[in-house]
Amino acid sequence: MGITHHVHGVENVQAIANLALLRGMVGRPNSGLLPIRGHSNVQGIGSVGVMPKLKQALFERMETHFGVKLPTGPGLDTLECLERADGGGLKVGACLGGNLYGASPESRFAARALGKLDLLVYLNTTLNTGHAHGLAEETLILPVLARDEEPRPTTQESMFNFIRLSDGGPARHEGPRGEVDILADLAQHVLDGGTPIDWSAMRDTSRIREALAAIVPGFEKIARIDRTKQEFAVSGRVLHEPRFPTASGRATLHTHTLPDLPGDDGSLRLMTVRSEGQFNTVVYEDYDLYRGQDRRDIILLHPMDVERLGLAENQRVTVRSEVGSLPGILVRPFAEIKAGNALMYYPEANVLVPRHADPLSKTPAFKSIVVTLEESPAAELPRAKSNGAPATSRVERKPLPSC
């Protein structure tokens, strides 16, 4: 994410690929590039067509398999959905898991946009900040079963291009249903038979996998995975021969002009990051093993910047960007960060992140945000520890667990 969370994120990826090509790291045995494609099935939903614009092969196969005519206009990416809602162009939203409010840049804008919807439906396994701050005129929160509680087998795609099977298991509580059941019911009631798709049958996840096998290239083995129990790598993605899918069969280099750094020579450029004890927007513990920090209401600066700005360790400051501010943030010297840069934790710092996005990937730029620091009011002092000692800036690094 440190590579893609920039307005030039795609260019960053292409530059890394260029370097590998120029160094001869591609096109020979036991070498190559292996992109880490995300987790939590983020890559899986893209593989099966959950994207603003379908690939042509998926589009044609879906129309043929289901006997439907699909709309040809482009869809909206996540940020565009929020902007459309903010402009009054959307009335209803449905969030399948996750925390749309908490994961979005410019938190005040995200709350305002969601607040303009007439109806917002959340399908979640647990409560999150979006259920308190991302509220529409009317909001429904429907508890659903987690993957390991599903009554029928489900699949997920790993970050390494591998399809895994989950057999499900017993539910923890009475009441919650599976997401598939809810979506199939919703489609059946809304469309009321006006479609050739048998939505009632789609409650059976094996029917969904059969459709995926027929529609998605490389997914042929998924049709019988619940019976064969044979997990598999998606075919057609790993290149085993020194030939690329281009007209010449050779790789193509992408050249770019280095982008100008935002701000001036004295500016601080903020990156927002996740901690070790965090999964997406869910924070399980305040302690950050990666950086040896014991709390999250902090900003990490190089010691030279702390001195240059006349600040002190554990001093409270207000951090400001072009779109928002966060008061009462503790200054922490951190030698591992390069001078001129700053670090704060996501999603708390999203209030500072503007809605700038990579024009190609449409990924918001959660990095390289110009910020300024101001001394917070004297009343905002660091909270004392339970023994009365002042809050410490750093705790001893624990060794990383062995694999």
mmCIF file of C-alpha atoms in Angstrom:
data_model
loop_
_atom_site.group_PDB
_atom_site.id
_atom_site.type_symbol
_atom_site.label_atom_id
_atom_site.label_comp_id
_atom_site.label_asym_id
_atom_site.label_seq_id
_atom_site.Cartn_x
_atom_site.Cartn_y
_atom_site.Cartn_z
ATOM 1 C CA MET A 1 0.000 0.000 0.000
ATOM 2 C CA GLY A 2 2.960 2.277 0.428
ATOM 3 C CA ILE A 3 3.432 1.861 -3.326
ATOM 4 C CA THR A 4 -0.157 2.381 -4.508
ATOM 5 C CA HIS A 5 -1.471 4.977 -2.006
ATOM 6 C CA HIS A 6 -0.248 7.898 -4.117
ATOM 7 C CA VAL A 7 -1.722 9.943 -6.943
ATOM 8 C CA HIS A 8 0.992 8.261 -9.032
ATOM 9 C CA GLY A 9 0.511 4.779 -7.580
ATOM 10 C CA VAL A 10 0.200 3.011 -10.941
ATOM 11 C CA GLU A 11 3.363 4.752 -12.116
ATOM 12 C CA ASN A 12 5.129 3.489 -8.981
ATOM 13 C CA VAL A 13 4.184 -0.102 -9.823
ATOM 14 C CA GLN A 14 5.280 0.322 -13.438
ATOM 15 C CA ALA A 15 8.601 1.791 -12.323
ATOM 16 C CA ILE A 16 9.272 -1.256 -10.134
ATOM 17 C CA ALA A 17 8.434 -3.545 -13.066
ATOM 18 C CA ASN A 18 10.751 -1.501 -15.289
ATOM 19 C CA LEU A 19 13.588 -1.945 -12.798
ATOM 20 C CA ALA A 20 13.052 -5.707 -12.655
ATOM 21 C CA LEU A 21 13.075 -5.918 -16.456
ATOM 22 C CA LEU A 22 16.222 -3.825 -16.816
ATOM 23 C CA ARG A 23 18.040 -5.934 -14.221
ATOM 24 C CA GLY A 24 17.152 -9.181 -15.972
ATOM 25 C CA MET A 25 14.979 -10.367 -13.100
ATOM 26 C CA VAL A 26 12.127 -11.381 -15.421
ATOM 27 C CA GLY A 27 12.053 -13.992 -18.168
ATOM 28 C CA ARG A 28 14.374 -16.605 -16.697
ATOM 29 C CA PRO A 29 13.813 -19.588 -14.397
ATOM 30 C CA ASN A 30 13.247 -19.049 -10.675
ATOM 31 C CA SER A 31 12.800 -15.308 -10.987
ATOM 32 C CA GLY A 32 10.102 -12.780 -11.756
ATOM 33 C CA LEU A 33 7.617 -10.452 -10.105
ATOM 34 C CA LEU A 34 5.012 -11.594 -7.573
ATOM 35 C CA PRO A 35 2.572 -8.791 -6.740
ATOM 36 C CA ILE A 36 0.924 -8.992 -3.323
ATOM 37 C CA ARG A 37 -2.644 -8.418 -4.443
ATOM 38 C CA GLY A 38 -4.282 -7.571 -1.136
ATOM 39 C CA HIS A 39 -6.220 -9.752 1.262
ATOM 40 C CA SER A 40 -9.720 -10.237 2.730
ATOM 41 C CA ASN A 41 -10.813 -11.380 -0.741
ATOM 42 C CA VAL A 42 -10.223 -7.886 -2.134
ATOM 43 C CA GLN A 43 -8.589 -9.463 -5.177
ATOM 44 C CA GLY A 44 -11.260 -12.166 -5.365
ATOM 45 C CA ILE A 45 -14.142 -9.767 -5.893
ATOM 46 C CA GLY A 46 -12.191 -8.081 -8.675
ATOM 47 C CA SER A 47 -11.529 -11.432 -10.314
ATOM 48 C CA VAL A 48 -15.241 -12.241 -10.511
ATOM 49 C CA GLY A 49 -16.258 -8.854 -11.897
ATOM 50 C CA VAL A 50 -16.997 -6.541 -8.973
ATOM 51 C CA MET A 51 -15.454 -3.489 -10.604
ATOM 52 C CA PRO A 52 -16.677 -0.258 -12.252
ATOM 53 C CA LYS A 53 -15.984 -1.575 -15.757
ATOM 54 C CA LEU A 54 -16.166 -5.254 -16.654
ATOM 55 C CA LYS A 55 -13.468 -6.783 -18.800
ATOM 56 C CA GLN A 56 -14.883 -7.588 -22.218
ATOM 57 C CA ALA A 57 -14.471 -11.361 -21.810
ATOM 58 C CA LEU A 58 -16.419 -11.311 -18.546
ATOM 59 C CA PHE A 59 -19.081 -9.048 -20.050
ATOM 60 C CA GLU A 60 -19.726 -11.319 -23.021
ATOM 61 C CA ARG A 61 -19.644 -14.567 -21.033
ATOM 62 C CA MET A 62 -22.004 -13.185 -18.393
ATOM 63 C CA GLU A 63 -24.556 -12.121 -20.992
ATOM 64 C CA THR A 64 -24.351 -15.519 -22.702
ATOM 65 C CA HIS A 65 -24.473 -17.622 -19.533
ATOM 66 C CA PHE A 66 -27.390 -15.832 -17.892
ATOM 67 C CA GLY A 67 -29.227 -14.767 -21.053
ATOM 68 C CA VAL A 68 -29.325 -11.106 -20.029
ATOM 69 C CA LYS A 69 -28.356 -7.777 -21.573
ATOM 70 C CA LEU A 70 -26.038 -5.852 -19.296
ATOM 71 C CA PRO A 71 -25.799 -2.050 -19.178
ATOM 72 C CA THR A 72 -22.873 -0.728 -21.201
ATOM 73 C CA GLY A 73 -22.261 2.494 -19.295
ATOM 74 C CA PRO A 74 -19.329 2.628 -16.882
ATOM 75 C CA GLY A 75 -20.012 2.050 -13.207
ATOM 76 C CA LEU A 76 -18.750 4.082 -10.278
ATOM 77 C CA ASP A 77 -15.718 3.395 -8.136
ATOM 78 C CA THR A 78 -15.944 3.790 -4.363
ATOM 79 C CA LEU A 79 -14.970 7.453 -4.213
ATOM 80 C CA GLU A 80 -17.257 8.271 -7.135
ATOM 81 C CA CYS A 81 -20.161 6.608 -5.290
ATOM 82 C CA LEU A 82 -19.613 8.893 -2.319
ATOM 83 C CA GLU A 83 -19.316 11.962 -4.532
ATOM 84 C CA ARG A 84 -22.488 11.009 -6.398
ATOM 85 C CA ALA A 85 -24.308 10.554 -3.082
ATOM 86 C CA ASP A 86 -23.024 13.907 -1.850
ATOM 87 C CA GLY A 87 -24.439 15.514 -4.989
ATOM 88 C CA GLY A 88 -27.847 13.918 -4.461
ATOM 89 C CA GLY A 89 -27.461 11.449 -7.327
ATOM 90 C CA LEU A 90 -27.834 8.301 -5.203
ATOM 91 C CA LYS A 91 -30.663 7.468 -2.837
ATOM 92 C CA VAL A 92 -29.927 3.941 -1.594
ATOM 93 C CA GLY A 93 -26.693 2.247 -0.570
ATOM 94 C CA ALA A 94 -25.821 -1.305 0.463
ATOM 95 C CA CYS A 95 -22.493 -2.118 2.104
ATOM 96 C CA LEU A 96 -21.482 -5.787 2.003
ATOM 97 C CA GLY A 97 -19.178 -5.910 4.991
ATOM 98 C CA GLY A 98 -16.358 -3.496 5.663
ATOM 99 C CA ASN A 99 -16.497 0.067 6.936
ATOM 100 C CA LEU A 100 -17.059 2.480 4.059
ATOM 101 C CA TYR A 101 -17.012 5.521 6.327
ATOM 102 C CA GLY A 102 -13.874 4.459 8.176
ATOM 103 C CA ALA A 103 -11.967 3.426 5.047
ATOM 104 C CA SER A 104 -12.665 6.611 3.060
ATOM 105 C CA PRO A 105 -10.565 9.774 2.834
ATOM 106 C CA GLU A 106 -11.801 13.103 4.184
ATOM 107 C CA SER A 107 -13.931 11.675 6.972
ATOM 108 C CA ARG A 108 -16.240 14.678 7.277
ATOM 109 C CA PHE A 109 -17.064 14.457 3.585
ATOM 110 C CA ALA A 110 -17.716 10.707 3.835
ATOM 111 C CA ALA A 111 -20.146 11.209 6.726
ATOM 112 C CA ARG A 112 -21.913 14.025 4.878
ATOM 113 C CA ALA A 113 -22.236 11.992 1.672
ATOM 114 C CA LEU A 114 -23.645 8.930 3.425
ATOM 115 C CA GLY A 115 -25.967 11.185 5.397
ATOM 116 C CA LYS A 116 -27.646 12.324 2.171
ATOM 117 C CA LEU A 117 -28.831 8.811 1.291
ATOM 118 C CA ASP A 118 -32.462 7.962 1.959
ATOM 119 C CA LEU A 119 -31.561 4.397 2.944
ATOM 120 C CA LEU A 120 -28.297 2.670 3.795
ATOM 121 C CA VAL A 121 -28.116 -1.062 4.535
ATOM 122 C CA TYR A 122 -25.084 -2.612 6.218
ATOM 123 C CA LEU A 123 -24.347 -6.353 6.193
ATOM 124 C CA ASN A 124 -21.675 -6.891 8.847
ATOM 125 C CA THR A 125 -20.311 -9.512 11.210
ATOM 126 C CA THR A 126 -19.393 -6.901 13.861
ATOM 127 C CA LEU A 127 -20.169 -3.280 14.667
ATOM 128 C CA ASN A 128 -17.736 -0.589 13.525
ATOM 129 C CA THR A 129 -17.384 3.206 13.450
ATOM 130 C CA GLY A 130 -19.367 3.446 10.228
ATOM 131 C CA HIS A 131 -22.471 2.311 12.083
ATOM 132 C CA ALA A 132 -22.178 5.393 14.312
ATOM 133 C CA HIS A 133 -20.859 8.019 11.883
ATOM 134 C CA GLY A 134 -21.888 6.780 8.414
ATOM 135 C CA LEU A 135 -25.644 7.117 8.883
ATOM 136 C CA ALA A 136 -28.268 7.834 6.220
ATOM 137 C CA GLU A 137 -31.784 9.193 6.698
ATOM 138 C CA GLU A 138 -32.648 5.606 7.578
ATOM 139 C CA THR A 139 -29.976 3.011 8.331
ATOM 140 C CA LEU A 140 -30.385 -0.748 8.691
ATOM 141 C CA ILE A 141 -27.632 -2.882 10.218
ATOM 142 C CA LEU A 142 -28.120 -6.558 9.393
ATOM 143 C CA PRO A 143 -25.875 -9.016 11.276
ATOM 144 C CA VAL A 144 -24.522 -11.767 9.033
ATOM 145 C CA LEU A 145 -22.581 -14.969 9.492
ATOM 146 C CA ALA A 146 -18.804 -14.936 9.281
ATOM 147 C CA ARG A 147 -17.135 -17.156 6.678
ATOM 148 C CA ASP A 148 -16.409 -19.884 9.233
ATOM 149 C CA GLU A 149 -20.074 -19.915 10.293
ATOM 150 C CA GLU A 150 -21.619 -20.275 6.843
ATOM 151 C CA PRO A 151 -23.907 -23.313 6.482
ATOM 152 C CA ARG A 152 -22.572 -24.006 2.971
ATOM 153 C CA PRO A 153 -19.038 -24.091 1.529
ATOM 154 C CA THR A 154 -17.562 -20.799 0.330
ATOM 155 C CA THR A 155 -14.310 -19.836 -1.367
ATOM 156 C CA GLN A 156 -11.800 -17.024 -1.234
ATOM 157 C CA GLU A 157 -8.851 -15.975 -3.367
ATOM 158 C CA SER A 158 -5.568 -15.553 -1.521
ATOM 159 C CA MET A 159 -3.126 -12.740 -2.160
ATOM 160 C CA PHE A 160 -0.982 -15.260 -4.074
ATOM 161 C CA ASN A 161 -3.512 -16.139 -6.780
ATOM 162 C CA PHE A 162 -4.798 -19.259 -5.010
ATOM 163 C CA ILE A 163 -8.455 -20.292 -4.546
ATOM 164 C CA ARG A 164 -9.134 -21.674 -1.077
ATOM 165 C CA LEU A 165 -12.181 -23.531 0.237
ATOM 166 C CA SER A 166 -13.966 -22.954 3.531
ATOM 167 C CA ASP A 167 -16.418 -25.614 4.681
ATOM 168 C CA GLY A 168 -18.114 -23.244 7.115
ATOM 169 C CA GLY A 169 -19.204 -24.311 10.570
ATOM 170 C CA PRO A 170 -21.669 -23.784 13.400
ATOM 171 C CA ALA A 171 -23.071 -20.298 13.982
ATOM 172 C CA ARG A 172 -22.266 -18.543 17.262
ATOM 173 C CA HIS A 173 -25.668 -16.884 17.618
ATOM 174 C CA GLU A 174 -29.232 -17.463 16.522
ATOM 175 C CA GLY A 175 -30.584 -14.955 14.020
ATOM 176 C CA PRO A 176 -27.774 -13.860 11.676
ATOM 177 C CA ARG A 177 -28.040 -15.196 8.124
ATOM 178 C CA GLY A 178 -25.491 -15.680 5.386
ATOM 179 C CA GLU A 179 -24.835 -12.781 3.016
ATOM 180 C CA VAL A 180 -25.741 -14.953 0.028
ATOM 181 C CA ASP A 181 -29.172 -15.736 1.494
ATOM 182 C CA ILE A 182 -29.913 -12.060 2.079
ATOM 183 C CA LEU A 183 -28.781 -10.973 -1.389
ATOM 184 C CA ALA A 184 -30.712 -13.752 -3.112
ATOM 185 C CA ASP A 185 -33.862 -12.812 -1.172
ATOM 186 C CA LEU A 186 -33.382 -9.148 -2.005
ATOM 187 C CA ALA A 187 -32.938 -9.832 -5.725
ATOM 188 C CA GLN A 188 -35.928 -12.163 -5.800
ATOM 189 C CA HIS A 189 -38.232 -9.612 -4.147
ATOM 190 C CA VAL A 190 -37.005 -6.538 -6.045
ATOM 191 C CA LEU A 191 -36.986 -8.144 -9.494
ATOM 192 C CA ASP A 192 -40.086 -10.273 -8.815
ATOM 193 C CA GLY A 193 -39.443 -12.779 -11.593
ATOM 194 C CA GLY A 194 -38.551 -10.182 -14.209
ATOM 195 C CA THR A 195 -35.209 -11.801 -14.956
ATOM 196 C CA PRO A 196 -34.053 -15.140 -16.419
ATOM 197 C CA ILE A 197 -31.838 -15.699 -13.368
ATOM 198 C CA ASP A 198 -33.268 -18.029 -10.733
ATOM 199 C CA TRP A 199 -32.315 -16.029 -7.665
ATOM 200 C CA SER A 200 -33.906 -18.524 -5.300
ATOM 201 C CA ALA A 201 -31.508 -21.200 -6.570
ATOM 202 C CA MET A 202 -28.584 -18.820 -6.034
ATOM 203 C CA ARG A 203 -28.909 -19.353 -2.290
ATOM 204 C CA ASP A 204 -26.950 -22.540 -2.966
ATOM 205 C CA THR A 205 -23.324 -21.432 -3.208
ATOM 206 C CA SER A 206 -22.520 -24.373 -5.497
ATOM 207 C CA ARG A 207 -24.738 -22.745 -8.153
ATOM 208 C CA ILE A 208 -22.716 -19.560 -7.859
ATOM 209 C CA ARG A 209 -19.461 -21.476 -8.283
ATOM 210 C CA GLU A 210 -20.816 -23.236 -11.358
ATOM 211 C CA ALA A 211 -21.572 -19.831 -12.871
ATOM 212 C CA LEU A 212 -18.098 -18.560 -11.985
ATOM 213 C CA ALA A 213 -16.508 -21.596 -13.645
ATOM 214 C CA ALA A 214 -18.408 -20.878 -16.854
ATOM 215 C CA ILE A 215 -17.805 -17.117 -16.867
ATOM 216 C CA VAL A 216 -14.421 -16.282 -15.330
ATOM 217 C CA PRO A 217 -11.304 -17.394 -17.261
ATOM 218 C CA GLY A 218 -9.049 -19.545 -15.084
ATOM 219 C CA PHE A 219 -11.827 -20.456 -12.643
ATOM 220 C CA GLU A 220 -12.912 -23.696 -14.314
ATOM 221 C CA LYS A 221 -11.915 -25.854 -11.315
ATOM 222 C CA ILE A 222 -14.088 -23.900 -8.896
ATOM 223 C CA ALA A 223 -17.260 -25.634 -10.116
ATOM 224 C CA ARG A 224 -16.503 -28.840 -8.184
ATOM 225 C CA ILE A 225 -14.187 -27.585 -5.447
ATOM 226 C CA ASP A 226 -16.727 -28.350 -2.702
ATOM 227 C CA ARG A 227 -16.729 -31.996 -3.823
ATOM 228 C CA THR A 228 -13.131 -32.512 -4.923
ATOM 229 C CA LYS A 229 -11.673 -30.422 -2.062
ATOM 230 C CA GLN A 230 -8.898 -29.533 -4.519
ATOM 231 C CA GLU A 231 -7.815 -25.939 -4.022
ATOM 232 C CA PHE A 232 -6.028 -24.439 -7.018
ATOM 233 C CA ALA A 233 -4.046 -21.586 -8.515
ATOM 234 C CA VAL A 234 -5.962 -19.490 -11.034
ATOM 235 C CA SER A 235 -4.662 -20.467 -14.470
ATOM 236 C CA GLY A 236 -3.435 -18.059 -17.110
ATOM 237 C CA ARG A 237 -1.889 -15.510 -14.765
ATOM 238 C CA VAL A 238 1.563 -16.891 -14.038
ATOM 239 C CA LEU A 239 3.891 -16.686 -17.033
ATOM 240 C CA HIS A 240 6.018 -19.826 -17.222
ATOM 241 C CA GLU A 241 7.637 -18.926 -20.542
ATOM 242 C CA PRO A 242 9.684 -15.822 -21.443
ATOM 243 C CA ARG A 243 6.903 -14.377 -23.573
ATOM 244 C CA PHE A 244 4.498 -11.563 -22.735
ATOM 245 C CA PRO A 245 0.891 -11.119 -23.969
ATOM 246 C CA THR A 246 1.859 -8.266 -26.307
ATOM 247 C CA ALA A 247 1.929 -8.060 -30.099
ATOM 248 C CA SER A 248 5.701 -8.538 -30.135
ATOM 249 C CA GLY A 249 5.785 -11.046 -27.287
ATOM 250 C CA ARG A 250 8.237 -8.776 -25.497
ATOM 251 C CA ALA A 251 7.756 -6.686 -22.377
ATOM 252 C CA THR A 252 6.873 -3.002 -22.683
ATOM 253 C CA LEU A 253 8.640 -0.387 -20.589
ATOM 254 C CA HIS A 254 6.604 2.515 -19.228
ATOM 255 C CA THR A 255 8.415 5.825 -18.887
ATOM 256 C CA HIS A 256 7.215 8.581 -16.573
ATOM 257 C CA THR A 257 8.346 12.003 -15.472
ATOM 258 C CA LEU A 258 9.157 12.121 -11.778
ATOM 259 C CA PRO A 259 6.304 13.908 -9.978
ATOM 260 C CA ASP A 260 6.956 17.118 -8.089
ATOM 261 C CA LEU A 261 6.895 16.808 -4.328
ATOM 262 C CA PRO A 262 3.836 18.513 -2.850
ATOM 263 C CA GLY A 263 4.474 21.515 -0.639
ATOM 264 C CA ASP A 264 7.750 23.405 -0.297
ATOM 265 C CA ASP A 265 11.154 22.603 1.159
ATOM 266 C CA GLY A 266 9.971 23.125 4.731
ATOM 267 C CA SER A 267 6.747 21.160 4.430
ATOM 268 C CA LEU A 268 5.854 17.990 6.272
ATOM 269 C CA ARG A 269 4.423 15.235 4.088
ATOM 270 C CA LEU A 270 2.180 12.865 5.975
ATOM 271 C CA MET A 271 1.762 9.157 5.340
ATOM 272 C CA THR A 272 -1.069 7.259 7.010
ATOM 273 C CA VAL A 273 -0.289 3.668 7.935
ATOM 274 C CA ARG A 274 -1.670 0.672 9.783
ATOM 275 C CA SER A 275 -0.140 -0.867 12.885
ATOM 276 C CA GLU A 276 0.773 -4.472 13.547
ATOM 277 C CA GLY A 277 -2.241 -4.987 15.798
ATOM 278 C CA GLN A 278 -4.690 -3.821 13.154
ATOM 279 C CA PHE A 279 -6.666 -5.449 10.349
ATOM 280 C CA ASN A 280 -8.044 -2.971 7.819
ATOM 281 C CA THR A 281 -9.997 -0.381 9.866
ATOM 282 C CA VAL A 282 -10.290 -2.695 12.884
ATOM 283 C CA VAL A 283 -7.763 -1.918 15.643
ATOM 284 C CA TYR A 284 -7.222 -4.813 18.049
ATOM 285 C CA GLU A 285 -4.580 -3.189 20.255
ATOM 286 C CA ASP A 286 -2.954 0.224 20.591
ATOM 287 C CA TYR A 287 0.580 -1.136 20.794
ATOM 288 C CA ASP A 288 2.376 -1.072 17.446
ATOM 289 C CA LEU A 289 5.034 -3.762 17.246
ATOM 290 C CA TYR A 290 6.425 -2.411 13.971
ATOM 291 C CA ARG A 291 7.321 1.024 15.355
ATOM 292 C CA GLY A 292 7.527 0.406 19.093
ATOM 293 C CA GLN A 293 4.690 2.804 19.922
ATOM 294 C CA ASP A 294 2.218 2.344 22.768
ATOM 295 C CA ARG A 295 -0.672 4.524 21.552
ATOM 296 C CA ARG A 296 -2.266 5.839 18.363
ATOM 297 C CA ASP A 297 -2.968 9.548 18.989
ATOM 298 C CA ILE A 298 0.563 10.410 17.861
ATOM 299 C CA ILE A 299 2.530 11.823 14.956
ATOM 300 C CA LEU A 300 5.984 10.399 14.247
ATOM 301 C CA LEU A 301 8.629 12.877 13.060
ATOM 302 C CA HIS A 302 12.344 12.643 12.420
ATOM 303 C CA PRO A 303 14.277 14.145 15.383
ATOM 304 C CA MET A 304 15.689 16.819 13.044
ATOM 305 C CA ASP A 305 12.145 17.980 12.231
ATOM 306 C CA VAL A 306 11.186 17.972 15.909
ATOM 307 C CA GLU A 307 14.134 20.280 16.601
ATOM 308 C CA ARG A 308 13.604 22.400 13.467
ATOM 309 C CA LEU A 309 9.977 23.072 14.362
ATOM 310 C CA GLY A 310 10.801 23.888 17.983
ATOM 311 C CA LEU A 311 8.787 20.986 19.308
ATOM 312 C CA ALA A 312 9.364 18.618 22.199
ATOM 313 C CA GLU A 313 8.751 14.945 22.736
ATOM 314 C CA ASN A 314 5.169 14.276 23.884
ATOM 315 C CA GLN A 315 4.128 17.849 23.160
ATOM 316 C CA ARG A 316 0.490 18.168 22.087
ATOM 317 C CA VAL A 317 -0.057 19.684 18.651
ATOM 318 C CA THR A 318 -2.893 20.236 16.217
ATOM 319 C CA VAL A 319 -2.225 18.662 12.817
ATOM 320 C CA ARG A 320 -3.830 20.478 9.878
ATOM 321 C CA SER A 321 -4.215 19.655 6.192
ATOM 322 C CA GLU A 322 -6.174 21.280 3.395
ATOM 323 C CA VAL A 323 -9.336 19.400 4.401
ATOM 324 C CA GLY A 324 -9.274 18.957 8.166
ATOM 325 C CA SER A 325 -7.466 19.038 11.485
ATOM 326 C CA LEU A 326 -6.773 16.781 14.466
ATOM 327 C CA PRO A 327 -6.083 18.448 17.832
ATOM 328 C CA GLY A 328 -4.293 16.986 20.819
ATOM 329 C CA ILE A 329 -1.836 14.809 18.901
ATOM 330 C CA LEU A 330 1.396 13.791 20.655
ATOM 331 C CA VAL A 331 4.744 14.469 18.954
ATOM 332 C CA ARG A 332 7.015 11.435 18.877
ATOM 333 C CA PRO A 333 10.611 11.533 17.562
ATOM 334 C CA PHE A 334 11.225 8.574 15.253
ATOM 335 C CA ALA A 335 14.657 8.243 13.673
ATOM 336 C CA GLU A 336 13.565 5.598 11.151
ATOM 337 C CA ILE A 337 11.452 8.088 9.198
ATOM 338 C CA LYS A 338 13.101 10.368 6.660
ATOM 339 C CA ALA A 339 13.291 14.064 7.542
ATOM 340 C CA GLY A 340 10.462 16.052 5.978
ATOM 341 C CA ASN A 341 7.988 13.212 6.403
ATOM 342 C CA ALA A 342 5.464 12.401 9.105
ATOM 343 C CA LEU A 343 3.469 9.317 10.049
ATOM 344 C CA MET A 344 0.032 8.911 11.631
ATOM 345 C CA TYR A 345 -2.355 5.998 11.963
ATOM 346 C CA TYR A 346 -5.195 5.075 9.627
ATOM 347 C CA PRO A 347 -8.186 5.320 9.932
ATOM 348 C CA GLU A 348 -8.049 7.960 12.689
ATOM 349 C CA ALA A 349 -6.034 10.321 10.463
ATOM 350 C CA ASN A 350 -8.455 10.028 7.516
ATOM 351 C CA VAL A 351 -9.925 13.377 8.558
ATOM 352 C CA LEU A 352 -6.691 14.875 7.165
ATOM 353 C CA VAL A 353 -6.671 12.943 3.870
ATOM 354 C CA PRO A 354 -8.034 14.881 0.860
ATOM 355 C CA ARG A 355 -9.988 13.219 -1.936
ATOM 356 C CA HIS A 356 -7.076 13.138 -4.369
ATOM 357 C CA ALA A 357 -6.862 9.813 -6.206
ATOM 358 C CA ASP A 358 -4.707 8.079 -8.794
ATOM 359 C CA PRO A 359 -6.425 8.830 -12.138
ATOM 360 C CA LEU A 360 -5.772 5.284 -13.386
ATOM 361 C CA SER A 361 -6.476 3.049 -10.380
ATOM 362 C CA LYS A 362 -8.828 5.520 -8.638
ATOM 363 C CA THR A 363 -7.078 4.630 -5.376
ATOM 364 C CA PRO A 364 -7.169 7.528 -2.873
ATOM 365 C CA ALA A 365 -3.783 9.030 -2.014
ATOM 366 C CA PHE A 366 -3.370 8.176 1.668
ATOM 367 C CA LYS A 367 0.297 9.213 1.395
ATOM 368 C CA SER A 368 2.214 12.469 0.662
ATOM 369 C CA ILE A 369 -0.318 14.765 2.355
ATOM 370 C CA VAL A 370 1.038 18.223 3.174
ATOM 371 C CA VAL A 371 0.363 19.053 6.835
ATOM 372 C CA THR A 372 1.262 21.788 9.299
ATOM 373 C CA LEU A 373 1.609 21.562 13.075
ATOM 374 C CA GLU A 374 0.380 24.062 15.655
ATOM 375 C CA GLU A 375 0.778 23.958 19.411
ATOM 376 C CA SER A 376 -2.397 22.695 21.056
ATOM 377 C CA PRO A 377 -3.961 24.591 23.990
ATOM 378 C CA ALA A 378 -2.162 24.125 27.295
ATOM 379 C CA ALA A 379 -5.176 22.321 28.715
ATOM 380 C CA GLU A 380 -4.527 19.417 26.362
ATOM 381 C CA LEU A 381 -1.689 17.704 28.227
ATOM 382 C CA PRO A 382 -0.505 14.138 27.707
ATOM 383 C CA ARG A 383 -2.582 11.681 29.674
ATOM 384 C CA ALA A 384 -0.701 10.201 32.616
ATOM 385 C CA LYS A 385 -0.220 6.497 33.061
ATOM 386 C CA SER A 386 -2.089 4.807 35.907
ATOM 387 C CA ASN A 387 0.941 5.137 38.237
ATOM 388 C CA GLY A 388 1.095 8.896 37.700
ATOM 389 C CA ALA A 389 4.168 8.773 35.478
ATOM 390 C CA PRO A 390 4.100 10.837 32.268
ATOM 391 C CA ALA A 391 3.147 9.106 29.054
ATOM 392 C CA THR A 392 6.182 7.500 27.466
ATOM 393 C CA SER A 393 7.095 8.059 23.866
ATOM 394 C CA ARG A 394 8.481 4.670 23.121
ATOM 395 C CA VAL A 395 8.347 1.178 24.476
ATOM 396 C CA GLU A 396 10.897 -1.550 24.029
ATOM 397 C CA ARG A 397 10.598 -3.305 20.708
ATOM 398 C CA LYS A 398 9.497 -6.896 21.066
ATOM 399 C CA PRO A 399 11.156 -9.434 18.770
ATOM 400 C CA LEU A 400 9.109 -10.454 15.765
ATOM 401 C CA PRO A 401 7.646 -13.941 16.114
ATOM 402 C CA SER A 402 9.365 -16.631 14.089
ATOM 403 C CA CYS A 403 7.491 -18.068 11.111
#
